């Protein structure tokens, strides 16, 4: 009797435990179902593949956008280039790789992660279409390029007009004044003096116009080339600002017009910044080329400055940004190294196969 009661109590206990387990399982199953809805409802594409890049799962968005992915498998452009990513996962403790896949008419941004389920490794790819954004960026780039180009053309035109029209008019004026001077009798002392002053003024106006025209578009770039133009600019600038500028160049460079003018503008702005902000004594300018790129660095021993924000070239002025923009338009990179109290170095690096356009 007593045994029966114990058996029943034990059974009840077991049933209770089983019920408990069942409820735990039900709870887990619900949770799994809940989790499973995530990729299913994701408005972006979610794709899982094995380590060879063969799809094992696609969420509805991926199935709808790329229905052919199942058949094409790892040869589909969307899944190209996964092998080195797998290698990177194996060799390092990197957890994901971000990449852009350009399929011609469609550009897709992807985040590739790996997952482990039991002992099965898979790749999980989160992807979304960024074609519209890419096209907009390209359009902006194209526009920026055209603005720089238009600006250079305008400068070229104004420079030519200043030199040809205003310069020549002043030369004619000077000759006319000299003729008048020749006719003035020696007794007209004060008139002769006034004419002397007028002639001197005409000379200095002509010099200023020449300088302005040269700054707008250095004619030497087209004749003596980049190296001598930069050297000459350093000399003139140094004389004018009392800065000791040491120039180390490289002759025989064969660069496109666009690269030449870009490097000239970088030097112009960087030296102006040194004169304006650095309180430097010495400046080192260096132009050199290696197999793939041409480089121009401008280093000063001045005050340096605190870079604002996280973006390396975020600043209030437009000079640094303008330089960066020009350099990036030719697929180059502008580096800025500055240490408060020690000085600043600006380096423009332009690939030799930079933009073909000539400015
Ligand atoms: N060589 C330099 N030495 C010290 N400070 C500099 C130098 N170059 C740039 N700066 C600092 O960076 C700021 C941004 O420069 P920039 O974009 O050319 O604008 P702007 O020259 O019109 O002020 C300057 O105001 C200055 O504070
Ligand atoms: Mg500036």
Tab-separated table of N, CA and C and ligand atoms in Angstrom, residues 269-270 272-279 300 302-306 308 313 315-323 336 338 343-346, ligand 1:
chain	number	residue	atom	x	y	z
A	269	UNK	N	48.692	76.522	-52.199
A	269	UNK	CA	47.863	76.602	-50.999
A	269	UNK	C	48.677	76.226	-49.760
A	270	UNK	N	49.505	75.184	-49.884
A	270	UNK	CA	50.263	74.728	-48.712
A	270	UNK	C	51.251	75.810	-48.272
A	272	UNK	N	50.989	79.040	-48.867
A	272	UNK	CA	50.206	80.157	-48.338
A	272	UNK	C	49.804	79.864	-46.898
A	273	UNK	N	49.423	78.618	-46.620
A	273	UNK	CA	49.076	78.241	-45.249
A	273	UNK	C	50.266	78.396	-44.315
A	274	UNK	N	51.451	77.989	-44.784
A	274	UNK	CA	52.648	78.125	-43.939
A	274	UNK	C	52.854	79.605	-43.609
A	275	UNK	N	52.770	80.449	-44.634
A	275	UNK	CA	53.009	81.877	-44.409
A	275	UNK	C	51.941	82.483	-43.502
A	276	UNK	N	50.703	82.009	-43.660
A	276	UNK	CA	49.586	82.594	-42.922
A	276	UNK	C	49.515	82.091	-41.482
A	277	UNK	N	49.748	80.791	-41.300
A	277	UNK	CA	49.423	80.206	-39.991
A	277	UNK	C	50.605	79.643	-39.205
A	278	UNK	N	51.707	79.281	-39.872
A	278	UNK	CA	52.666	78.398	-39.199
A	278	UNK	C	53.719	79.121	-38.359
A	279	UNK	N	54.023	80.367	-38.685
A	279	UNK	CA	55.165	81.068	-38.070
A	279	UNK	C	56.416	80.205	-38.148
A	300	UNK	N	56.893	72.064	-42.856
A	300	UNK	CA	57.400	73.266	-42.185
A	300	UNK	C	57.728	72.960	-40.727
A	302	UNK	N	56.927	74.880	-38.206
A	302	UNK	CA	56.162	75.909	-37.495
A	302	UNK	C	55.343	75.379	-36.331
A	303	UNK	N	54.258	76.088	-36.057
A	303	UNK	CA	53.462	75.824	-34.855
A	303	UNK	C	52.689	74.513	-34.882
A	304	UNK	N	52.374	74.030	-36.075
A	304	UNK	CA	51.487	72.875	-36.157
A	304	UNK	C	50.105	73.285	-35.694
A	305	UNK	N	49.175	72.354	-35.716
A	305	UNK	CA	47.842	72.698	-35.212
A	305	UNK	C	47.079	71.444	-34.831
A	306	UNK	N	46.012	71.660	-34.082
A	306	UNK	CA	45.181	70.562	-33.619
A	306	UNK	C	44.192	70.221	-34.719
A	308	UNK	N	40.854	69.111	-36.099
A	308	UNK	CA	39.522	69.076	-35.483
A	308	UNK	C	38.749	67.867	-35.964
A	313	UNK	N	40.907	65.806	-42.389
A	313	UNK	CA	41.064	67.135	-42.958
A	313	UNK	C	39.869	68.038	-42.664
A	315	UNK	N	38.174	70.967	-41.247
A	315	UNK	CA	38.635	72.243	-40.714
A	315	UNK	C	37.689	73.328	-41.176
A	316	UNK	N	37.895	74.501	-40.626
A	316	UNK	CA	36.972	75.579	-40.961
A	316	UNK	C	37.251	76.136	-42.356
A	317	UNK	N	38.519	76.153	-42.724
A	317	UNK	CA	38.884	76.759	-44.004
A	317	UNK	C	38.569	75.858	-45.182
A	318	UNK	N	38.712	76.417	-46.372
A	318	UNK	CA	38.445	75.626	-47.574
A	318	UNK	C	39.734	75.168	-48.238
A	319	UNK	N	40.853	75.725	-47.760
A	319	UNK	CA	42.123	75.427	-48.406
A	319	UNK	C	42.503	73.962	-48.342
A	320	UNK	N	42.516	73.402	-47.136
A	320	UNK	CA	42.894	71.996	-46.979
A	320	UNK	C	41.893	71.099	-47.701
A	321	UNK	N	40.610	71.419	-47.511
A	321	UNK	CA	39.571	70.621	-48.171
A	321	UNK	C	39.686	70.714	-49.693
A	322	UNK	N	39.958	71.933	-50.157
A	322	UNK	CA	40.102	72.149	-51.603
A	322	UNK	C	41.244	71.317	-52.165
A	323	UNK	N	42.373	71.309	-51.434
A	323	UNK	CA	43.519	70.503	-51.877
A	323	UNK	C	43.131	69.029	-51.934
A	336	UNK	N	47.989	64.617	-44.288
A	336	UNK	CA	48.303	65.783	-43.472
A	336	UNK	C	48.849	65.278	-42.150
A	338	UNK	N	50.508	66.697	-38.677
A	338	UNK	CA	50.821	67.934	-37.970
A	338	UNK	C	50.973	67.651	-36.485
A	343	UNK	N	55.453	71.270	-36.190
A	343	UNK	CA	55.324	71.572	-37.618
A	343	UNK	C	54.286	70.729	-38.331
A	344	UNK	N	54.187	70.994	-39.614
A	344	UNK	CA	53.144	70.371	-40.428
A	344	UNK	C	53.747	69.861	-41.728
A	345	UNK	N	53.285	68.701	-42.169
A	345	UNK	CA	53.686	68.208	-43.490
A	345	UNK	C	52.442	67.846	-44.282
A	346	UNK	N	52.344	68.414	-45.460
A	346	UNK	CA	51.250	68.069	-46.370
A	346	UNK	C	51.869	67.295	-47.526
B	1	LIG	N1	51.126	74.767	-42.143
B	1	LIG	C1	50.250	75.067	-41.177
B	1	LIG	N2	50.681	75.409	-39.931
B	1	LIG	C2	49.810	75.705	-38.962
B	1	LIG	N3	48.481	75.689	-39.103
B	1	LIG	C3	47.961	75.360	-40.300
B	1	LIG	C4	48.811	75.029	-41.406
B	1	LIG	N4	48.026	74.709	-42.444
B	1	LIG	C5	46.752	74.838	-42.027
B	1	LIG	N5	46.701	75.226	-40.724
B	1	LIG	C6	45.497	75.398	-39.907
B	1	LIG	O1	44.415	74.754	-40.565
B	1	LIG	C7	43.366	75.675	-40.765
B	1	LIG	C8	42.678	75.367	-42.076
B	1	LIG	O2	43.474	75.703	-43.186
B	1	LIG	P1	42.787	76.029	-44.557
B	1	LIG	O3	41.814	74.931	-44.821
B	1	LIG	O4	43.829	76.263	-45.582
B	1	LIG	O5	41.965	77.342	-44.268
B	1	LIG	P2	42.467	78.860	-44.136
B	1	LIG	O6	43.893	78.900	-44.598
B	1	LIG	O7	41.556	79.612	-45.033
B	1	LIG	O8	42.303	79.199	-42.688
B	1	LIG	C9	43.998	77.031	-40.717
B	1	LIG	O9	43.095	78.008	-40.309
B	1	LIG	C10	45.101	76.825	-39.699
B	1	LIG	O10	44.588	76.947	-38.403
